[in-house]
Amino acid sequence: MNHDIDIKRLRINCFRQSKVDGEFMLQMRVPGALIDARYLSVIQHICLTWGNGTFHAGMRQTLCAPGIKYESIPAVREYLQDYIHEVEIELCDVEMDEVTAGYPTIGARNITACIGNSHCIKANVNTWQLARRLEPIIFPSHYHIKLSVAGCPNDCAKAHFTDFGIIGMAKLEYHRERCIGCGACEEACAHHSTRVLSLTEDKLIEKDECCCIGCGECVLACPASAWVRQPTKFYRMLIGGRTGKQTPRMGQTFLSWVTEDVVLAVIGNWKKFSAWALDYKPEYLHGGHLIDRAGYERFKEKILDGVVLNPEALVAERLQWHETEYRGQINMKPLHDHHRAGASGHEE
């Protein structure tokens, strides 16, 4: 066994330990999950030259090369320098002194994103562009954070299960003079969204503004362009979501109807909040746990410090977490005793 290998240091450089002694998997970061297709040859070369010939699409949209021997890591680092420089430094404007050791930290995980409105008809915002603006704010940093950007409330990017989830929203304008009273938008809202639209007796649409989530389904359904999106892009920000073995939970809405400037300013306070919460000693700890440690009120105070909210913005007064706590097989038993191998057939 290789007792002299610094596993923690290699993890910081985005090399993850394998169950096979002396082998590692490189996690090549793809901020916002969109890069030039020519970079696929980079991960292919690494997989075929130093890996075991297989490729893994990482769960956080990284490009992964399993089976890299410890002795090969210096060569992989050297080969990876151009990619890191071109994607992180030139494309995302990330500040790094040098990249000879590979990635300088794994603290700020790969920003995940759906394809956004550069392709998807459902999406309200350009997700990968926002991800590239966020990247230099959070990376590199030894303060841990997971962040995901979804183009619409469908949340294909699973923003509900990250430290910070960002979801694109649309402010919708209703032009009564164009409405033909067909009810298509009402039906779409009832089928796909929050059922806030109703058709009046005079064949016009009324909306319950309190529960509109800005999904834009009405825009897609309307044949007369009576519904249109406002040019300004808005976002919902969720906090505290996480998976895990002990207390997984879905994130809760922290801010609604905020602009991109607000999103960038809030995330800009993350390192400062993390440093305060950890007494300026970086630790590999989920952002959601830091929020729990601080308490919502202190978190809100710290993360909104200096942030100028746009007039439409809404802030959660309080949050109610709904965690799933796994504590073994408490309060569980087989439905039928005879389903168990070797059961006697008698109740215990």
Tab-separated table of C-alpha atoms in Angstrom, residues 115-334:
chain	number	residue	atom	x	y	z
A	115	ILE	CA	-28.288	24.070	-21.651
A	116	GLY	CA	-30.424	27.179	-21.014
A	117	ASN	CA	-32.025	29.454	-23.574
A	118	SER	CA	-29.128	29.122	-25.986
A	119	HIS	CA	-31.075	26.032	-27.064
A	120	CYS	CA	-34.049	25.071	-24.878
A	121	ILE	CA	-37.444	26.599	-25.696
A	122	LYS	CA	-38.473	26.339	-22.030
A	123	ALA	CA	-35.505	28.270	-20.649
A	124	ASN	CA	-35.753	31.896	-19.573
A	125	VAL	CA	-32.028	32.675	-19.194
A	126	ASN	CA	-28.628	31.838	-20.649
A	127	THR	CA	-27.268	29.479	-18.013
A	128	TRP	CA	-23.717	28.921	-19.241
A	129	GLN	CA	-23.083	32.648	-19.646
A	130	LEU	CA	-24.139	33.224	-16.043
A	131	ALA	CA	-22.000	30.267	-14.935
A	132	ARG	CA	-18.954	31.814	-16.597
A	133	ARG	CA	-19.607	35.100	-14.785
A	134	LEU	CA	-19.940	33.248	-11.484
A	135	GLU	CA	-16.845	31.108	-11.972
A	136	PRO	CA	-14.226	33.785	-11.169
A	137	ILE	CA	-16.225	34.804	-8.077
A	138	ILE	CA	-16.084	31.373	-6.427
A	139	PHE	CA	-13.038	29.711	-8.013
A	140	PRO	CA	-10.383	29.045	-6.917
A	141	SER	CA	-11.226	28.931	-3.222
A	142	HIS	CA	-10.666	26.469	-0.400
A	143	TYR	CA	-14.130	27.304	0.945
A	144	HIS	CA	-16.458	24.600	-0.277
A	145	ILE	CA	-19.532	25.435	-2.348
A	146	LYS	CA	-21.757	23.622	-4.833
A	147	LEU	CA	-23.713	25.782	-7.255
A	148	SER	CA	-26.124	24.962	-10.063
A	149	VAL	CA	-27.940	27.113	-12.636
A	150	ALA	CA	-31.284	26.091	-14.168
A	151	GLY	CA	-32.793	27.935	-17.102
A	152	CYS	CA	-36.378	27.644	-15.857
A	153	PRO	CA	-38.409	26.279	-12.917
A	154	ASN	CA	-38.378	22.798	-14.475
A	155	ASP	CA	-34.985	22.673	-12.725
A	156	CYS	CA	-33.366	20.038	-14.900
A	157	ALA	CA	-30.072	21.157	-13.323
A	158	LYS	CA	-31.254	20.030	-9.856
A	159	ALA	CA	-30.661	23.464	-8.334
A	160	HIS	CA	-32.824	22.397	-5.391
A	161	PHE	CA	-30.063	20.057	-4.193
A	162	THR	CA	-27.055	22.379	-4.061
A	163	ASP	CA	-25.719	24.944	-1.602
A	164	PHE	CA	-26.897	27.687	-3.948
A	165	GLY	CA	-29.421	26.947	-6.681
A	166	ILE	CA	-30.161	29.611	-9.273
A	167	ILE	CA	-33.302	29.319	-11.422
A	168	GLY	CA	-34.197	31.570	-14.342
A	169	MET	CA	-37.580	33.315	-14.129
A	170	ALA	CA	-39.537	35.490	-16.529
A	171	LYS	CA	-41.666	38.510	-15.723
A	172	LEU	CA	-44.657	38.109	-18.017
A	173	GLU	CA	-46.752	40.799	-19.667
A	174	TYR	CA	-50.349	40.139	-20.670
A	175	HIS	CA	-51.672	42.084	-23.680
A	176	ARG	CA	-55.448	41.955	-23.401
A	177	GLU	CA	-55.957	43.386	-26.869
A	178	ARG	CA	-54.254	40.362	-28.416
A	179	CYS	CA	-56.035	37.708	-26.347
A	180	ILE	CA	-58.484	35.539	-28.294
A	181	GLY	CA	-59.924	33.858	-25.194
A	182	CYS	CA	-58.907	30.340	-26.228
A	183	GLY	CA	-57.806	29.313	-22.740
A	184	ALA	CA	-54.606	27.647	-23.966
A	185	CYS	CA	-52.477	29.467	-21.387
A	186	GLU	CA	-54.851	28.543	-18.560
A	187	GLU	CA	-54.676	24.899	-19.586
A	188	ALA	CA	-50.876	24.982	-19.860
A	189	CYS	CA	-50.515	26.585	-16.429
A	190	ALA	CA	-52.857	24.025	-14.883
A	191	HIS	CA	-51.076	21.105	-16.515
A	192	HIS	CA	-47.427	22.192	-16.207
A	193	SER	CA	-47.200	24.818	-13.479
A	194	THR	CA	-48.865	26.468	-10.478
A	195	ARG	CA	-52.462	26.959	-11.700
A	196	VAL	CA	-52.476	30.740	-11.311
A	197	LEU	CA	-54.428	31.563	-14.484
A	198	SER	CA	-58.198	31.589	-14.901
A	199	LEU	CA	-60.440	32.448	-17.837
A	200	THR	CA	-63.137	34.998	-17.008
A	201	GLU	CA	-66.684	35.052	-18.374
A	202	ASP	CA	-65.698	37.714	-20.876
A	203	LYS	CA	-62.899	35.431	-22.179
A	204	LEU	CA	-59.982	37.293	-20.652
A	205	ILE	CA	-57.264	35.959	-18.391
A	206	GLU	CA	-56.812	36.769	-14.724
A	207	LYS	CA	-53.665	35.803	-12.811
A	208	ASP	CA	-52.990	35.213	-9.118
A	209	GLU	CA	-49.679	37.081	-8.908
A	210	CYS	CA	-48.722	35.655	-5.529
A	211	CYS	CA	-47.971	32.174	-6.833
A	212	CYS	CA	-46.582	32.819	-10.315
A	213	ILE	CA	-43.113	31.272	-10.564
A	214	GLY	CA	-42.205	32.896	-13.882
A	215	CYS	CA	-41.935	29.661	-15.827
A	216	GLY	CA	-43.168	31.061	-19.144
A	217	GLU	CA	-45.480	28.154	-20.025
A	218	CYS	CA	-48.203	30.682	-20.889
A	219	VAL	CA	-45.905	32.292	-23.465
A	220	LEU	CA	-45.239	28.955	-25.140
A	221	ALA	CA	-48.919	28.030	-25.217
A	222	CYS	CA	-50.413	31.304	-26.457
A	223	PRO	CA	-51.152	31.294	-30.231
A	224	ALA	CA	-51.734	35.064	-30.356
A	225	SER	CA	-48.663	36.385	-28.479
A	226	ALA	CA	-50.888	37.815	-25.772
A	227	TRP	CA	-48.237	36.711	-23.263
A	228	VAL	CA	-44.656	37.944	-23.689
A	229	ARG	CA	-41.545	37.849	-21.502
A	230	GLN	CA	-40.126	41.146	-20.280
A	231	PRO	CA	-36.563	41.783	-21.534
A	232	THR	CA	-35.085	41.873	-18.010
A	233	LYS	CA	-33.971	38.460	-16.770
A	234	PHE	CA	-34.918	37.452	-13.243
A	235	TYR	CA	-33.832	34.649	-10.954
A	236	ARG	CA	-34.876	32.648	-7.925
A	237	MET	CA	-32.114	31.685	-5.501
A	238	LEU	CA	-32.405	28.587	-3.322
A	239	ILE	CA	-30.084	27.736	-0.458
A	240	GLY	CA	-29.104	24.795	1.697
A	241	GLY	CA	-29.986	21.896	-0.573
A	242	ARG	CA	-27.879	18.763	-0.339
A	243	THR	CA	-27.685	15.043	-0.815
A	244	GLY	CA	-25.719	12.810	1.543
A	245	LYS	CA	-26.012	9.939	3.993
A	246	GLN	CA	-27.214	11.679	7.153
A	247	THR	CA	-29.568	14.582	6.476
A	248	PRO	CA	-30.331	15.084	2.762
A	249	ARG	CA	-32.799	17.837	2.009
A	250	MET	CA	-34.232	20.010	-0.715
A	251	GLY	CA	-33.149	23.654	-0.787
A	252	GLN	CA	-35.549	26.429	0.122
A	253	THR	CA	-36.236	29.683	-1.699
A	254	PHE	CA	-34.096	32.490	-0.303
A	255	LEU	CA	-34.647	35.200	-2.948
A	256	SER	CA	-37.176	35.592	-5.764
A	257	TRP	CA	-37.374	37.954	-8.718
A	258	VAL	CA	-33.792	39.179	-8.363
A	259	THR	CA	-31.659	40.429	-11.241
A	260	GLU	CA	-28.334	39.037	-12.386
A	261	ASP	CA	-26.518	41.878	-10.600
A	262	VAL	CA	-28.062	40.722	-7.323
A	263	VAL	CA	-27.119	37.088	-8.000
A	264	LEU	CA	-23.498	38.056	-8.645
A	265	ALA	CA	-23.375	40.284	-5.551
A	266	VAL	CA	-24.842	37.590	-3.279
A	267	ILE	CA	-22.434	34.913	-4.488
A	268	GLY	CA	-19.688	37.516	-4.158
A	269	ASN	CA	-20.282	37.459	-0.401
A	270	TRP	CA	-19.945	33.680	-0.131
A	271	LYS	CA	-16.210	33.515	0.611
A	272	LYS	CA	-16.556	36.227	3.259
A	273	PHE	CA	-19.477	34.420	4.900
A	274	SER	CA	-17.678	31.055	4.771
A	275	ALA	CA	-14.527	32.520	6.315
A	276	TRP	CA	-16.574	34.045	9.133
A	277	ALA	CA	-18.552	30.830	9.741
A	278	LEU	CA	-15.380	28.702	9.818
A	279	ASP	CA	-13.289	31.132	11.853
A	280	TYR	CA	-11.085	31.707	8.806
A	281	LYS	CA	-9.978	28.058	8.718
A	282	PRO	CA	-11.127	26.456	5.429
A	283	GLU	CA	-12.738	23.066	5.914
A	284	TYR	CA	-14.251	20.560	3.491
A	285	LEU	CA	-17.813	21.240	4.608
A	286	HIS	CA	-21.003	21.716	2.601
A	287	GLY	CA	-22.312	25.270	2.325
A	288	GLY	CA	-25.671	24.140	3.676
A	289	HIS	CA	-23.987	23.065	6.904
A	290	LEU	CA	-22.418	26.506	7.234
A	291	ILE	CA	-25.845	28.105	6.864
A	292	ASP	CA	-27.141	25.780	9.597
A	293	ARG	CA	-24.200	26.654	11.818
A	294	ALA	CA	-24.757	30.397	11.437
A	295	GLY	CA	-28.550	30.326	11.556
A	296	TYR	CA	-30.723	31.840	8.878
A	297	GLU	CA	-30.841	35.354	10.320
A	298	ARG	CA	-27.062	35.703	10.592
A	299	PHE	CA	-26.606	34.093	7.188
A	300	LYS	CA	-29.054	36.556	5.649
A	301	GLU	CA	-27.285	39.467	7.315
A	302	LYS	CA	-23.853	38.375	6.080
A	303	ILE	CA	-24.774	37.259	2.566
A	304	LEU	CA	-26.823	40.406	1.799
A	305	ASP	CA	-24.219	42.784	3.198
A	306	GLY	CA	-23.796	45.589	0.677
A	307	VAL	CA	-26.164	43.967	-1.834
A	308	VAL	CA	-28.565	46.417	-3.502
A	309	LEU	CA	-31.801	44.556	-4.180
A	310	ASN	CA	-33.824	45.464	-7.256
A	311	PRO	CA	-37.379	46.780	-6.625
A	312	GLU	CA	-39.038	43.495	-7.631
A	313	ALA	CA	-36.916	41.374	-5.265
A	314	LEU	CA	-38.494	39.275	-2.532
A	315	VAL	CA	-36.580	37.893	0.472
A	316	ALA	CA	-37.685	34.936	2.610
A	317	GLU	CA	-38.528	36.049	6.158
A	318	ARG	CA	-37.820	32.603	7.560
A	319	LEU	CA	-37.076	29.106	6.306
A	320	GLN	CA	-38.451	25.742	7.335
A	321	TRP	CA	-36.059	22.912	6.526
A	322	HIS	CA	-37.462	19.494	5.703
A	323	GLU	CA	-34.681	16.974	6.194
A	324	THR	CA	-34.656	13.240	5.766
A	325	GLU	CA	-32.691	11.816	8.672
A	326	TYR	CA	-31.326	8.316	8.170
A	327	ARG	CA	-30.822	6.514	11.453
A	328	GLY	CA	-30.639	2.871	10.519
A	329	GLN	CA	-33.753	0.759	10.217
A	330	ILE	CA	-35.733	2.381	13.007
A	331	ASN	CA	-39.493	1.740	12.789
A	332	MET	CA	-39.024	-0.653	9.883
A	333	LYS	CA	-39.796	-4.350	9.634
A	334	PRO	CA	-40.510	-6.828	6.818
